[in-house]
Short mmCIF file of C-alpha atoms in Angstrom, two decimals:
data_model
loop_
_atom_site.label_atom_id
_atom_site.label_comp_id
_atom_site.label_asym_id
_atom_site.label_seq_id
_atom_site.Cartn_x
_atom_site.Cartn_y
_atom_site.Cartn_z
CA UNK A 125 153.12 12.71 -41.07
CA UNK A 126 155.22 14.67 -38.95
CA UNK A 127 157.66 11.80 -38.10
CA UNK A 128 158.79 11.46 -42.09
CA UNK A 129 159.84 14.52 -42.58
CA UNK A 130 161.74 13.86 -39.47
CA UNK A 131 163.53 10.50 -41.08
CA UNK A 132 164.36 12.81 -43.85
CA UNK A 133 166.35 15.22 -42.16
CA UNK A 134 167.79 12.43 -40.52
CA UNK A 135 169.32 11.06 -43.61
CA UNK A 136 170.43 14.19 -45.08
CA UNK A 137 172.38 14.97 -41.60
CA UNK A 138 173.76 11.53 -42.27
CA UNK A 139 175.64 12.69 -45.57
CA UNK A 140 178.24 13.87 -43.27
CA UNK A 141 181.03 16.46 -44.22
CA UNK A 142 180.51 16.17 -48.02
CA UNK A 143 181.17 19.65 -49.40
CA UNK A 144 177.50 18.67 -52.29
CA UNK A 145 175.52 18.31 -49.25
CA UNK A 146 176.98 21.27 -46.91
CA UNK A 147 176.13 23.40 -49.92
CA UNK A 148 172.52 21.93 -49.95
CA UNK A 149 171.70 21.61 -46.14
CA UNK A 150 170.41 24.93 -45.43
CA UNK A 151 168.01 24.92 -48.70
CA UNK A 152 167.16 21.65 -48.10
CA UNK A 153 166.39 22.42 -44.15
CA UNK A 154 164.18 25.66 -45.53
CA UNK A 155 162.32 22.86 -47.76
CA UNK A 156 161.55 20.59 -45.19
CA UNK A 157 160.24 23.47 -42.98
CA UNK A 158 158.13 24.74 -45.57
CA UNK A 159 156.67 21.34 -46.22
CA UNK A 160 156.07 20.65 -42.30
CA UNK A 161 154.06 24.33 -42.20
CA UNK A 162 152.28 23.23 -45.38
CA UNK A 163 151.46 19.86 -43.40
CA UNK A 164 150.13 21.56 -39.93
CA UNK A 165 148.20 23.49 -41.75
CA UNK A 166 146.57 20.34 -44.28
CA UNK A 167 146.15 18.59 -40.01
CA UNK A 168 144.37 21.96 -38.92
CA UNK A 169 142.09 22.66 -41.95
CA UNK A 170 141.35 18.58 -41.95
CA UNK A 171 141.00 18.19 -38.71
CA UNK A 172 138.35 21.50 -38.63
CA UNK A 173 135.75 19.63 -40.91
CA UNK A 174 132.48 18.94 -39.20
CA UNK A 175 131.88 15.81 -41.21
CA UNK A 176 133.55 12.43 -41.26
CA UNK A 177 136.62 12.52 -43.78
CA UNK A 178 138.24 9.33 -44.56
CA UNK A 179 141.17 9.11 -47.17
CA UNK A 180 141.78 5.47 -47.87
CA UNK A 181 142.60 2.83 -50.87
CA UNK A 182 140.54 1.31 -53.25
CA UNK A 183 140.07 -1.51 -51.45
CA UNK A 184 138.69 0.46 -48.91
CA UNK A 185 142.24 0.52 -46.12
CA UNK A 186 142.34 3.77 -44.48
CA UNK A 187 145.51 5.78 -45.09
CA UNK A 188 143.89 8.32 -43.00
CA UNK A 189 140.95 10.06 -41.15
CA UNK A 190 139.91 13.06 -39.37
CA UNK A 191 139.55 13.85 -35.85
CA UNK A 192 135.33 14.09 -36.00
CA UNK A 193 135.56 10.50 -37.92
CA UNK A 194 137.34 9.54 -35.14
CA UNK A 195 135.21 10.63 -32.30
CA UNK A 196 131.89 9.88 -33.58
CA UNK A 197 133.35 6.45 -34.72
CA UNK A 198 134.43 6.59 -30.87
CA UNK A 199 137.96 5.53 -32.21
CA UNK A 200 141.04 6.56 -30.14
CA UNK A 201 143.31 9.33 -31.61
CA UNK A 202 145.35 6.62 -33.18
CA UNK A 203 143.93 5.18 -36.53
CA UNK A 204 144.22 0.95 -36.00
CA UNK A 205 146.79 -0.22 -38.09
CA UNK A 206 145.09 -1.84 -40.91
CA UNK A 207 141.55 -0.34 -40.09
CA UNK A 208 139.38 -0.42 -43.49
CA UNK A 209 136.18 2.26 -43.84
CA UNK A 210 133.83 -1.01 -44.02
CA UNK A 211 134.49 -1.47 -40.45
CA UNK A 212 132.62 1.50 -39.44
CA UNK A 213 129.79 0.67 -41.92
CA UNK A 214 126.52 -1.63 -41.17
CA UNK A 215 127.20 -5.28 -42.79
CA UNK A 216 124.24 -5.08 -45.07
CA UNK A 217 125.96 -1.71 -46.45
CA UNK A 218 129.51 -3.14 -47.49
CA UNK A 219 128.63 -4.11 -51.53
CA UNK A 220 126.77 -0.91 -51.76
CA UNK A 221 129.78 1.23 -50.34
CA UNK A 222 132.59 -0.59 -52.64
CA UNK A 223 130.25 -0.23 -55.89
CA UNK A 224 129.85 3.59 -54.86
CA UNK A 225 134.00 4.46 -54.46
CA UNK A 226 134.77 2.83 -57.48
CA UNK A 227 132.56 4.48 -59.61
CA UNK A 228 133.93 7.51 -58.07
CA UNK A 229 136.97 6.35 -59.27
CA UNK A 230 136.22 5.68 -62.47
CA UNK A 231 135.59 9.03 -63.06
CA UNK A 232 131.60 9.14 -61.79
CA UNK A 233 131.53 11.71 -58.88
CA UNK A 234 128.21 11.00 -57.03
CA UNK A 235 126.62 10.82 -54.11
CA UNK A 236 125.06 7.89 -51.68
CA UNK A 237 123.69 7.38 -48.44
CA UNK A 238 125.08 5.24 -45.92
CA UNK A 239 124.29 3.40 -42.08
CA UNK A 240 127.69 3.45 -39.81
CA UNK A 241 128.04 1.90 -36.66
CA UNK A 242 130.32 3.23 -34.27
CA UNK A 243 133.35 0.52 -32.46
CA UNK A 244 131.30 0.80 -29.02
CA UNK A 245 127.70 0.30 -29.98
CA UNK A 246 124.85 -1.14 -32.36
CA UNK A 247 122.65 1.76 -33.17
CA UNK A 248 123.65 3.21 -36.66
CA UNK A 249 123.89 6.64 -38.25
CA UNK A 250 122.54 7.76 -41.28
CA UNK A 251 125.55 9.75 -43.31
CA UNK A 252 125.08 11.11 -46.76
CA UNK A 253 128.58 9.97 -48.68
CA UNK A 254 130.38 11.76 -51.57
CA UNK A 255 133.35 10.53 -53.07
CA UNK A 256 136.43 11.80 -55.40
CA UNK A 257 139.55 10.54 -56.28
CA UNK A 258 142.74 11.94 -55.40
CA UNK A 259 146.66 11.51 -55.16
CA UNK A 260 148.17 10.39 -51.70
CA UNK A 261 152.09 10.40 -51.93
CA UNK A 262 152.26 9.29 -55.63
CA UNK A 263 149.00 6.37 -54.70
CA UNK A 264 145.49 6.79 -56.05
CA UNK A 265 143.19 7.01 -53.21
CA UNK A 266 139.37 7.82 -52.85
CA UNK A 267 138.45 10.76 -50.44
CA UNK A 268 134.99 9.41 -48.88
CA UNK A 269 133.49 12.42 -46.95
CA UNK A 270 130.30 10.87 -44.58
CA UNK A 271 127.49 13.79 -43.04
CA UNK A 272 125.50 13.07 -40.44
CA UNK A 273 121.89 13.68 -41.47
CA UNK A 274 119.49 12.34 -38.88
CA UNK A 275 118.86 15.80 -37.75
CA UNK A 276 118.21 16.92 -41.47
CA UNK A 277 115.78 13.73 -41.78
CA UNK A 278 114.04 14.36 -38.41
CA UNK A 279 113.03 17.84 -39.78
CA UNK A 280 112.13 16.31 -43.06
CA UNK A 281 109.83 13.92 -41.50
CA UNK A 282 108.67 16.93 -39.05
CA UNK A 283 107.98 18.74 -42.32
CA UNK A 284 106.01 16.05 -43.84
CA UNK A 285 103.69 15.37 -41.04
CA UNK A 286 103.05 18.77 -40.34
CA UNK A 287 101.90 18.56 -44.15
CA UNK A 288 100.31 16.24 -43.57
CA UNK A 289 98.22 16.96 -40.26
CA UNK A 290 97.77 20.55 -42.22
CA UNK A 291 95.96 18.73 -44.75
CA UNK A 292 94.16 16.54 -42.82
CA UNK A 293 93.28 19.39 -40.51
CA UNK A 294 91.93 20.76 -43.79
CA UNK A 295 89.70 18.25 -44.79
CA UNK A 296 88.60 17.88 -41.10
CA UNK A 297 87.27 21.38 -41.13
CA UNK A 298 86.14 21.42 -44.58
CA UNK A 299 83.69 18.65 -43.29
CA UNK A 300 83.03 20.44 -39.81
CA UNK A 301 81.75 23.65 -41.46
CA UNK A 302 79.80 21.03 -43.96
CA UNK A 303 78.50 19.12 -41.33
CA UNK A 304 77.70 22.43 -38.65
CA UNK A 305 75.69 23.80 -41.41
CA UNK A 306 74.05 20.91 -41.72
CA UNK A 307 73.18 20.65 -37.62
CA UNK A 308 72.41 24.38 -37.80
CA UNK A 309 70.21 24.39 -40.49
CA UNK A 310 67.99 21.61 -39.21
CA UNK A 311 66.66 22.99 -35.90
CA UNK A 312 66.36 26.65 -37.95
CA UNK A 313 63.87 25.52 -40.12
CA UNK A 314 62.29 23.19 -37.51
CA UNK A 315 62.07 26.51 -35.36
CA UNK A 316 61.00 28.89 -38.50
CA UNK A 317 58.30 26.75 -39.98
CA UNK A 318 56.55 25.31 -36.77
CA UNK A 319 56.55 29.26 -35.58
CA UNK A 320 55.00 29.89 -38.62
CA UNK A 321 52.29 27.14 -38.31
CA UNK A 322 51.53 28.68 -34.76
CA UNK A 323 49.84 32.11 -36.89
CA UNK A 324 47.33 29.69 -38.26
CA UNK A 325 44.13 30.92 -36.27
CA UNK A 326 42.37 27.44 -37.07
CA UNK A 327 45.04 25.39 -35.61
CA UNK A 328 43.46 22.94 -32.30
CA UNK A 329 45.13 22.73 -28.85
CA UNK A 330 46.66 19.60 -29.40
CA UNK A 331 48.45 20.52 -32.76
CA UNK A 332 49.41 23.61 -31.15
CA UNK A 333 51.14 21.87 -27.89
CA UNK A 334 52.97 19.51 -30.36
CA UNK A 335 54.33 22.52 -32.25
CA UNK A 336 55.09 24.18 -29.79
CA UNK A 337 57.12 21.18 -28.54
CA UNK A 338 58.83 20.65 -31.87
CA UNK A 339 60.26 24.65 -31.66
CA UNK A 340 61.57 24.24 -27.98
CA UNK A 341 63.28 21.03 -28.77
CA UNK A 342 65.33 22.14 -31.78
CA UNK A 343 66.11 25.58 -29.82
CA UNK A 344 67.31 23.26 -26.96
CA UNK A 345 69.70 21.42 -30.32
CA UNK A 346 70.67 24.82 -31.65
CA UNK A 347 71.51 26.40 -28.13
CA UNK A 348 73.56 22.87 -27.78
CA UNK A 349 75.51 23.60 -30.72
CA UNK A 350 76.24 26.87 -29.99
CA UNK A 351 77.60 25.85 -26.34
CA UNK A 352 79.77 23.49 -28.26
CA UNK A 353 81.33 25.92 -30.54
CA UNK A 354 81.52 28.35 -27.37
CA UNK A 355 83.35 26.03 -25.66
CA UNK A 356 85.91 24.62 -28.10
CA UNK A 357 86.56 28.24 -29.02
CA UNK A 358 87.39 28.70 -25.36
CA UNK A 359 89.46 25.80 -24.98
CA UNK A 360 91.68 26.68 -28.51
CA UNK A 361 91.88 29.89 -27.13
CA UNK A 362 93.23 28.98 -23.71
CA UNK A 363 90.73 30.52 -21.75
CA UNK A 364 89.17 28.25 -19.50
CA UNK A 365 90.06 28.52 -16.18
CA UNK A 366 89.62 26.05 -13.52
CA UNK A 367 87.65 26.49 -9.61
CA UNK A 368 88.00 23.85 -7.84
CA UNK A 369 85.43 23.59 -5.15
CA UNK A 370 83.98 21.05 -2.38
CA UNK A 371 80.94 18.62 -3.19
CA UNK A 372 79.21 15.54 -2.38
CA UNK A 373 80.17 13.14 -5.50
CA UNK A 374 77.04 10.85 -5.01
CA UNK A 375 74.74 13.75 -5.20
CA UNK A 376 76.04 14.70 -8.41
CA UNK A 377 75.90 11.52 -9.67
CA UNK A 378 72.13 10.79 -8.76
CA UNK A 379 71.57 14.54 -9.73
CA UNK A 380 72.75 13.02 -12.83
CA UNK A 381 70.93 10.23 -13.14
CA UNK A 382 67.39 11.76 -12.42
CA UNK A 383 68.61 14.72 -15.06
CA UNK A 384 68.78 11.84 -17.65
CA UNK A 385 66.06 9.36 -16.81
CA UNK A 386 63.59 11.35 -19.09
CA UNK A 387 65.51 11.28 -22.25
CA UNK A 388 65.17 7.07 -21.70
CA UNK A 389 61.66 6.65 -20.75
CA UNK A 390 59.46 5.27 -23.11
CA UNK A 391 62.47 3.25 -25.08
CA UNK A 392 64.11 0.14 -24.39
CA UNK A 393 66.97 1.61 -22.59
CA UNK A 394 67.77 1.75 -19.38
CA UNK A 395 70.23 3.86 -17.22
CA UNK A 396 71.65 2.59 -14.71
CA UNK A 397 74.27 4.64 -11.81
CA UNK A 398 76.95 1.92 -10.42
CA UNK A 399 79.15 3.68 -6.95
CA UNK A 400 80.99 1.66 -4.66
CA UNK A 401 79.14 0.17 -2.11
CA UNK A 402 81.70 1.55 0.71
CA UNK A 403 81.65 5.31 -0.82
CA UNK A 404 80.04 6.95 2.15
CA UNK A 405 79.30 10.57 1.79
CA UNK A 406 82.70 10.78 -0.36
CA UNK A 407 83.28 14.51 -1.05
CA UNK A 408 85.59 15.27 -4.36
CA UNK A 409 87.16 18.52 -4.61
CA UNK A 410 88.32 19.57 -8.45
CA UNK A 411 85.82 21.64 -10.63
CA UNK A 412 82.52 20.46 -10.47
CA UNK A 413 81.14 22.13 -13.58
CA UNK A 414 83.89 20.48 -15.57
CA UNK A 415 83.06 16.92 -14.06
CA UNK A 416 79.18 17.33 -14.94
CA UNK A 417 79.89 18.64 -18.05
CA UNK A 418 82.51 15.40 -18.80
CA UNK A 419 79.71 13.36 -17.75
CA UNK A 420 76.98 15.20 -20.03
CA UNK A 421 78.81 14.40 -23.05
CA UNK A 422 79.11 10.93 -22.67
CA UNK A 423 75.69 10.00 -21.39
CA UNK A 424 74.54 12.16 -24.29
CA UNK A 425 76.37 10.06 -26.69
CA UNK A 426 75.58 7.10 -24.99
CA UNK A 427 71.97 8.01 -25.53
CA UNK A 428 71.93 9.02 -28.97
CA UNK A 429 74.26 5.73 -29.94
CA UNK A 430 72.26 3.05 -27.66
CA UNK A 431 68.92 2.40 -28.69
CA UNK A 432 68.26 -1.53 -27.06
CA UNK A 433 70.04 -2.44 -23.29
CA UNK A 434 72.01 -0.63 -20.79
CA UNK A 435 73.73 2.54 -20.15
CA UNK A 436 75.96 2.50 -17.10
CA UNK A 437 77.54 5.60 -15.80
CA UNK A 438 79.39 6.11 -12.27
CA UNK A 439 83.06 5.21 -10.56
CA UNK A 440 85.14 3.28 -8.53
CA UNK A 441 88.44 3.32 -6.92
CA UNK A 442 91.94 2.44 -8.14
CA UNK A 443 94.98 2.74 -6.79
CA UNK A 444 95.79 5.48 -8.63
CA UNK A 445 92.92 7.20 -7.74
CA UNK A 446 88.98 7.10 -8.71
CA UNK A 447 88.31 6.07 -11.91
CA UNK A 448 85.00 7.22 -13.80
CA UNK A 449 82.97 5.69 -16.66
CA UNK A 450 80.40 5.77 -19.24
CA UNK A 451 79.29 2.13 -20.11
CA UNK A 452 76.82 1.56 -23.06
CA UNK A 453 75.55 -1.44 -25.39
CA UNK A 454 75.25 1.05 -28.09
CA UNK A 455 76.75 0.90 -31.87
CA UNK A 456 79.87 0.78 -30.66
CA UNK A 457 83.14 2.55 -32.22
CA UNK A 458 84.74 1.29 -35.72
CA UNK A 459 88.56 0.01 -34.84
CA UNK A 460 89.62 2.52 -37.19
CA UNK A 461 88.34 5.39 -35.53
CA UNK A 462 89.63 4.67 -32.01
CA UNK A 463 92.77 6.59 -32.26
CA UNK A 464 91.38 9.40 -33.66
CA UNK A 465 87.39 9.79 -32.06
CA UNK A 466 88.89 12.81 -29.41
CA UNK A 467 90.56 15.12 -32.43
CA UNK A 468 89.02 17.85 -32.73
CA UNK A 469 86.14 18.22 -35.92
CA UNK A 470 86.47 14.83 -35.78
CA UNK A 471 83.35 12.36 -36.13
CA UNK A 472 82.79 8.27 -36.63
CA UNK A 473 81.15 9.22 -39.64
CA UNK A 474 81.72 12.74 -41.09
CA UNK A 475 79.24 12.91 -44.02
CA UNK A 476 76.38 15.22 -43.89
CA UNK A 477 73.82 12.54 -44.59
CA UNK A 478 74.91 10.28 -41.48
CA UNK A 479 71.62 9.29 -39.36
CA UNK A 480 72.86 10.44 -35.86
CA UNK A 481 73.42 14.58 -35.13
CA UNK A 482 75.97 16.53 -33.77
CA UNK A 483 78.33 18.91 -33.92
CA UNK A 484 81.35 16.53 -33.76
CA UNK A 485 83.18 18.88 -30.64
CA UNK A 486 81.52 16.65 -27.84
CA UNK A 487 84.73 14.00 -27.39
CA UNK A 488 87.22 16.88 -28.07
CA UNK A 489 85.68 19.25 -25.26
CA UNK A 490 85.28 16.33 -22.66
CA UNK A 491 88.98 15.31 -23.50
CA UNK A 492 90.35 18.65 -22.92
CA UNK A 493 88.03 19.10 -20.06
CA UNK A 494 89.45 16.03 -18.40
CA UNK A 495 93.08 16.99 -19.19
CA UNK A 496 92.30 20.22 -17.47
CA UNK A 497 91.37 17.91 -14.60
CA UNK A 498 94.71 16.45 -14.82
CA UNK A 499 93.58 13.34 -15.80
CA UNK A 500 93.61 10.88 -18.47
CA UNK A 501 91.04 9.41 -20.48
CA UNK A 502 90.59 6.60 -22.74
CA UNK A 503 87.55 4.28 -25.06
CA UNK A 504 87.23 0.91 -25.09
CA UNK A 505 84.50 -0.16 -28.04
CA UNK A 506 83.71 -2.77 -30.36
CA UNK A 507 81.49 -2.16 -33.84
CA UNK A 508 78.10 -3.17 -32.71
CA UNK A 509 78.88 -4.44 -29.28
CA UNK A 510 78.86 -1.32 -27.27
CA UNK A 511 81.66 1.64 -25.85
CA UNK A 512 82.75 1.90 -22.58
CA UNK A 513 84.40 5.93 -21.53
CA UNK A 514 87.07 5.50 -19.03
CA UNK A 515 88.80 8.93 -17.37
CA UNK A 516 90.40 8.72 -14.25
CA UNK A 517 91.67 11.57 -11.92
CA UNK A 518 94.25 12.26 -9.39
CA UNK A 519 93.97 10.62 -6.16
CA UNK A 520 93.72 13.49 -3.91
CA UNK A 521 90.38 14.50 -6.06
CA UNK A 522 88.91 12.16 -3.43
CA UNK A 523 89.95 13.82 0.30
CA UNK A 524 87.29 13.06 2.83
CA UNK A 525 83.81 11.66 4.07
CA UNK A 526 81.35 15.37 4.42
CA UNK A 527 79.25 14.69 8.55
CA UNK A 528 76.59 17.39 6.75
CA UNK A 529 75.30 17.12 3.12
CA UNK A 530 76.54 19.21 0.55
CA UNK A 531 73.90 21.40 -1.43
CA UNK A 532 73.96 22.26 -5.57
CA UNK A 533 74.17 25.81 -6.40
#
């Protein structure tokens, strides 16, 4: 803009010695200098503005734009000659944008929400546009002013699915506490009522072994649900801590095996230990109590979900490192359900009538157990064809063959 007022003073120079425009020079000169102050200062305030600010004509020509239009367009300094504001927009967008400047024009100030595409690449932006009409140098022009807003609707959709994963974290608990009352309740009264059969003086031997049986079993479910609910507390907390110590990996897993033969016997299950043939006396060093206790949850839901074939629990190694698994021809897992069986409160089937117990904390402790392990784990299942666990751990879990056996504490 700077150059016109330039052309100006040019021509008025140009008048020459006539005594009219000697007179008027200087107060012309003061004019012009005024205007060029008022016109740095409309460059500076314009070129300040954070958003994109295009001044162009109806048709859509730009007469001019702003330095952040230009850099985020990725435009040189220098406005194209000839450059209209439907360049910068996605093709799909062009109608949309005309319709929404000429209502502004006719009078209709509003809003709309656009997708530009800067000159040097495809992805677009999302820009809120307003529009108003204005004078340019005795023209009618629309000012189009374009904000960025992906950052605005990144926190939006932050907002929503924290909303939502509040509420669904909600309902979650709402049917833990449901459900844990339910599990609690059961082995209570099984405890409360067989202890009070036991003061009947009449009662035989045989009845009295069998209740007696009935109270240690549901202490041995109510102590379970209570080390759940320890545990997970622990975990939200932060406050398990790992030790790392030596052992002899194949006898924990026959230690294992033998530890979970009885809860199969007399059904039409069996379980089953698969280790590489070439294992050796393979010693693993990471936290043993954390590896059993991995294990422990998946064979016990392996149990409780398999009640004809094959369990099949043990590892092998990858390249990676060893990989570990819990193999059943169980139930199986809905495909639903897959994504979400490790949250936390989470179960398969959450109502209080289901058929199988539990506490619902089993997948969520052994997850966080194995990502304590620095590992990674992962379910492959299909509704009424089985599960299979997967977790593997890093490669130097695995670090020698032991020349003397290792003992359990």
């Amino acid at each position: 803009m700077a150059e016109h007022w330039e052309t100006y003073r040019q021509k008025i120079i140009g008048l020459g010695e006539d005594s009219f425009a000697k007179s008027y020079y200087p107060e012309l000169q003061e004019k012009i200098r005024s205007l060029q102050e008022l016109n740095r200062n409309f460059e500076i305030v314009f070129n300040s503005v954070q958003d994109l600010v295009f001044i162009h004509e109806p048709d859509g020509r730009v007469v001019i734009m702003n330095d952040m239009a230009k850099q985020t367009l990725r435009l040189d300094q220098r406005v194209p000659q000839e450059q209209n504001l439907l360049d910068f927009l996605r093709a799909d967008h062009h109608e949309k944008a005309t319709r929404d400047w000429m209502e502004a024009l006719g009078g209709t100030s509003n809003k709309s929400h656009w997708i530009v595409r800067p000159m040097d690449r495809d992805e677009g932006i999302q820009v809120e546009a307003t529009f108003s009409e204005a004078n340019w140098s005795g023209r009618r022009v629309v000012v189009t002013v374009l904000r960025d807003i992906r950052k605005q609707l990144e926190y939006e959709d932050e907002l929503i699915r924290a909303k939502q994963k509040a509420e669904e974290n909600d309902r979650l608990k709402t049917a833990f506490i449901a459900n844990i009352s339910h599990e609690i309740r059961t082995p209570m009264n099984g405890i409360m009522g067989f202890a009070q059969l036991l003061s009947n003086p009449d009662l035989g031997r045989e009845e009295i072994t069998e209740y007696i049986q009935i109270i240690q079993q549901s202490g041995k479910r109510l102590l379970g649900i209570i080390n759940d609910l320890i545990d997970i507390s622990r975990i939200e907390a932060g406050e398990v801590e790992l030790k790392p110590t030596d052992f002899r990996l194949r006898g924990e897993m026959e230690f294992l095996l033998h530890f979970f033969e009885p809860m199969v016997a007399g059904r039409d299950v069996r379980l089953n230990l698969s280790l590489p043939a070439d294992m050796g006396e393979a010693v693993a060093r990471t936290d043993r109590e954390k590896l059993v206790g991995i294990f422990t949850n998946l064979l016990n839901n392996a149990i409780k979900f398999t009640d004809v074939g094959d369990i099949t629990f043990g590892f092998d190694m990858k390249e990676g490192g060893p990989h570990f698994f819990v193999r059943d021809t169980g139930i199986g897992i809905p495909g639903d359900s897959l994504k979400r069986i490790f949250n936390r409160f989470e179960q398969v089937d959450n109502r209080t009538s289901r058929i199988h117990e539990g506490s619902g904390l089993g997948l969520s402790i052994v997850k966080a157990y194995v990502e304590l392990l620095h590992g990674t784990i992962w379910v492959e299942s299909k509704l009424g064809s089985g599960s299979c666990f997967h977790f593997s751990l890093p490669s130097h879990v695995i670090v020698q063959n032991a020349t003397t056996p290792f003992q359990r504490e």
